[in-house]
Short mmCIF file of C-alpha atoms and ligand atoms in Angstrom, two decimals:
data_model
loop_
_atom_site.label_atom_id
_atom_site.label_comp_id
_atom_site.label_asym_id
_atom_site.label_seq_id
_atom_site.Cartn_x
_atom_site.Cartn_y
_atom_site.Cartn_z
CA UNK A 1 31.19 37.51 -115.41
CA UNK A 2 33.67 35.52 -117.35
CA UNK A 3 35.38 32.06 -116.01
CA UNK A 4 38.43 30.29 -117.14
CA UNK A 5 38.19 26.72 -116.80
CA UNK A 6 41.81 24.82 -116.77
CA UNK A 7 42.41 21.33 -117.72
CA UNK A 8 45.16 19.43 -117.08
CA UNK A 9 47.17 16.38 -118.17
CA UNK A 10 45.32 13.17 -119.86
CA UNK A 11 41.50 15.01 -119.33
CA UNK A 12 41.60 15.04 -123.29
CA UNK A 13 41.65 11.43 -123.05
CA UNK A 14 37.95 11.17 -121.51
CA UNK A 15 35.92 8.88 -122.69
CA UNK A 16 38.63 6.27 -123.76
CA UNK A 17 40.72 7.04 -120.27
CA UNK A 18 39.56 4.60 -117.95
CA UNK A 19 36.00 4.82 -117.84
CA UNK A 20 35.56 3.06 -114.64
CA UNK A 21 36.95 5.77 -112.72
CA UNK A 22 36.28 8.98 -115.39
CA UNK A 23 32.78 7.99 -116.61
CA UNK A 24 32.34 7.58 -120.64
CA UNK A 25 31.79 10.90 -121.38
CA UNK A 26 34.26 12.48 -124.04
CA UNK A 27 36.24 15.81 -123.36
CA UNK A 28 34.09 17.58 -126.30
CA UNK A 29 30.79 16.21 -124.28
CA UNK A 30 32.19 17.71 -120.90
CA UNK A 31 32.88 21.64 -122.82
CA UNK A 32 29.85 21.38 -124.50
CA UNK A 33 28.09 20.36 -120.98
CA UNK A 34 30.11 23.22 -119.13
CA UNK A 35 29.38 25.89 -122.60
CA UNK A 36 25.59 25.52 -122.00
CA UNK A 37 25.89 25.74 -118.60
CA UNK A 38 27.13 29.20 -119.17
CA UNK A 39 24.52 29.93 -121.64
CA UNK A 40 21.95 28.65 -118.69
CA UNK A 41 23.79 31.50 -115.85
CA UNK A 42 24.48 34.20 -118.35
CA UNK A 43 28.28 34.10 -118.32
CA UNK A 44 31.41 33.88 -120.69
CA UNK A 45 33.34 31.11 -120.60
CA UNK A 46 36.77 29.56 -121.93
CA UNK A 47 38.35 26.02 -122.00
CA UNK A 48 41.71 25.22 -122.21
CA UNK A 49 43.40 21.71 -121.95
CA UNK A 50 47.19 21.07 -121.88
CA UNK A 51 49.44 18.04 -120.88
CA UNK A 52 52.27 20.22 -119.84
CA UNK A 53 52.57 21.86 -116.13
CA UNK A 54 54.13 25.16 -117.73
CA UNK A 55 51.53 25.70 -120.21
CA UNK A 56 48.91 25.43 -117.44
CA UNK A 57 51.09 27.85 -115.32
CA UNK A 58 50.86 30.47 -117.96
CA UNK A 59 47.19 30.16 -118.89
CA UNK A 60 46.47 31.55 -115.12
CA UNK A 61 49.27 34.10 -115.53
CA UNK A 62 47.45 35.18 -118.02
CA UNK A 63 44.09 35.08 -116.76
CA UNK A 64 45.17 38.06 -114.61
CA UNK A 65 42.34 40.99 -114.59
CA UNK A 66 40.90 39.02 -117.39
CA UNK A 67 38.94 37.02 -115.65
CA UNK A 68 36.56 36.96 -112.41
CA UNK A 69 36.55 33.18 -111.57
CA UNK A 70 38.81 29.64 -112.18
CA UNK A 71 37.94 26.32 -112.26
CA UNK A 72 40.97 23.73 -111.99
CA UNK A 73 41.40 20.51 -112.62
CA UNK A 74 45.42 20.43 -113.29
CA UNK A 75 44.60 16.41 -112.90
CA UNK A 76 47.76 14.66 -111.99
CA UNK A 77 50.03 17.64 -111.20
CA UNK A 78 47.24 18.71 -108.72
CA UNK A 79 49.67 16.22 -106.55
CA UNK A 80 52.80 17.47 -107.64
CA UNK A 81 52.78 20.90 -108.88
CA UNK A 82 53.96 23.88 -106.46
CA UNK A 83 54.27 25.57 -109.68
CA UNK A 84 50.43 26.05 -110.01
CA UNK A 85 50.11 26.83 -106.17
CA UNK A 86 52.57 29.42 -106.75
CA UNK A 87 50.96 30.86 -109.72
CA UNK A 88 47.07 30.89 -108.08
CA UNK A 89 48.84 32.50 -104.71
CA UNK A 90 50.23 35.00 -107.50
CA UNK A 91 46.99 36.14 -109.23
CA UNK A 92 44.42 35.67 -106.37
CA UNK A 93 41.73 34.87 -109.00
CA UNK A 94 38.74 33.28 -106.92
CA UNK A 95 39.40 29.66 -107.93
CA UNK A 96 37.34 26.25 -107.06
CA UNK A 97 39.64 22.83 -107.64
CA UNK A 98 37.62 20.24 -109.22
CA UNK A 99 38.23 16.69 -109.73
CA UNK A 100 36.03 13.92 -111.94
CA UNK A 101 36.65 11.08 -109.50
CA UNK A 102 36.59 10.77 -105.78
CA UNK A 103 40.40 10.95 -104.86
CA UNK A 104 39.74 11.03 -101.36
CA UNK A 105 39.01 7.20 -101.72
CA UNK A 106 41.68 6.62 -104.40
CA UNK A 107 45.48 5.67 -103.64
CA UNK A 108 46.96 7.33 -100.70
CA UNK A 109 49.06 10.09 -103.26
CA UNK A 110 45.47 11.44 -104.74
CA UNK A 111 44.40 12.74 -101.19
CA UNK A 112 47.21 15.45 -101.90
CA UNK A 113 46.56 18.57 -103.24
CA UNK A 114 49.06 21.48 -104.15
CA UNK A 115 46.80 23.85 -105.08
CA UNK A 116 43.86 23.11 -102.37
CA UNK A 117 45.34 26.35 -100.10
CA UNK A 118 44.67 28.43 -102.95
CA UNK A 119 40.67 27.46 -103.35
CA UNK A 120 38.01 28.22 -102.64
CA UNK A 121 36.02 25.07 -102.31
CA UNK A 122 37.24 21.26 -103.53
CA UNK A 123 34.73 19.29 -105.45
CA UNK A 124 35.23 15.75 -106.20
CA UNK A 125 33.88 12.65 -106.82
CA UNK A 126 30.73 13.99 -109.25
CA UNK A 127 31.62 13.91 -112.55
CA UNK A 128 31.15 16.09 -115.06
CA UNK A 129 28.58 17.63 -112.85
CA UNK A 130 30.93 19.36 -110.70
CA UNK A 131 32.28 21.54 -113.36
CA UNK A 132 28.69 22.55 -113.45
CA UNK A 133 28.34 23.02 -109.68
CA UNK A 134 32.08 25.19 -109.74
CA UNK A 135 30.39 27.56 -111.81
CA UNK A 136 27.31 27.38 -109.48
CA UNK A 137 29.25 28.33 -106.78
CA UNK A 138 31.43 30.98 -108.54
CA UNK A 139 28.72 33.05 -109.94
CA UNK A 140 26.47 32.71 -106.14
CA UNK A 141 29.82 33.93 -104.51
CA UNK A 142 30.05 37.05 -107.25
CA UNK A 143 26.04 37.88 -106.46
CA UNK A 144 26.84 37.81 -102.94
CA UNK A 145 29.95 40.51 -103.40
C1 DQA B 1 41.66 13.73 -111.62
C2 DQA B 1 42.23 12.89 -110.47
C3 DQA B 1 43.75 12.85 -110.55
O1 DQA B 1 44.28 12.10 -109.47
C4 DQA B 1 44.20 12.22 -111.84
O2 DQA B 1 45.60 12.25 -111.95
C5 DQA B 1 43.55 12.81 -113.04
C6 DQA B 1 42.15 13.21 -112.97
C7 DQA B 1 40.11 13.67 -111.64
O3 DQA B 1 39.53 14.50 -112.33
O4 DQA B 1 39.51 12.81 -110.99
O5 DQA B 1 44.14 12.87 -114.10
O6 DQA B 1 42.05 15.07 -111.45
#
């Protein structure tokens, strides 16, 4: 099985990025954390990270029949982008949205999500951990197919 996980605007900043809200882990600690997770349920995996909405709109273009799961955390343009809705709709790669920080309890604008139609589950709210439990939840799914 082989899972793309997408990054979005800023999440290179981790660590220095407001560590109140994003915990103090750096973006190297959270791909090594989600590499030997993979290691730990026997599949490939690949990291990306980009700042720009276009970028991140082509990485799941091309993730067509390449890959059997996504994990998404597009970050801010989770609230803006129809863009990446549009492109998920397109591919119809099982995908779970995953956010570092609880934006249900956030400002009103976080509680929005774009791409949420398009997913299968939302986790937020637990850290790096719930890159960890996307995966989880994307290989169970492929055991149970
Ligand atoms: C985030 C939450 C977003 O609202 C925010 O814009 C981010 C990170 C999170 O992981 O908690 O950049 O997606």
């Amino acid at each position: 099985m082989k899972i793309l996980v997408i990054n979005g605007p800023n999440l290179n900043l981790l660590g220095l990025r407001e560590p109140e809200i994003y915990g103090t882990a750096t973006y190297d600690e959270l791909c090594r954390a989600i590499r030997e997770h993979a290691r730990r349920l026997g599949v490939t995996v690949d990291i990306y990270q980009s700042n720009h909405e276009g970028d991140l709109v082509n990485q799941i273009q091309a993730a067509y029949g390449q890959v059997d799961g996504l994990i998404l955390n597009p970050a801010a343009y989770t609230h803006t982008s129809i863009a990446l809705l549009d492109a998920l709709q397109a591919v119809q790669i099982p995908a779970v949205e995953v956010h570092l920080s609880d934006v249900n309890s956030r400002e009103p604008f976080r509680r929005v999500s774009y791409i949420r139609p398009a997913c299968l589950a939302t986790i937020a709210g637990h850290g790096i951990h719930g890159y960890l439990e996307a995966m989880d939840l994307l290989v169970r799914r492929e055991e149970q197919a």
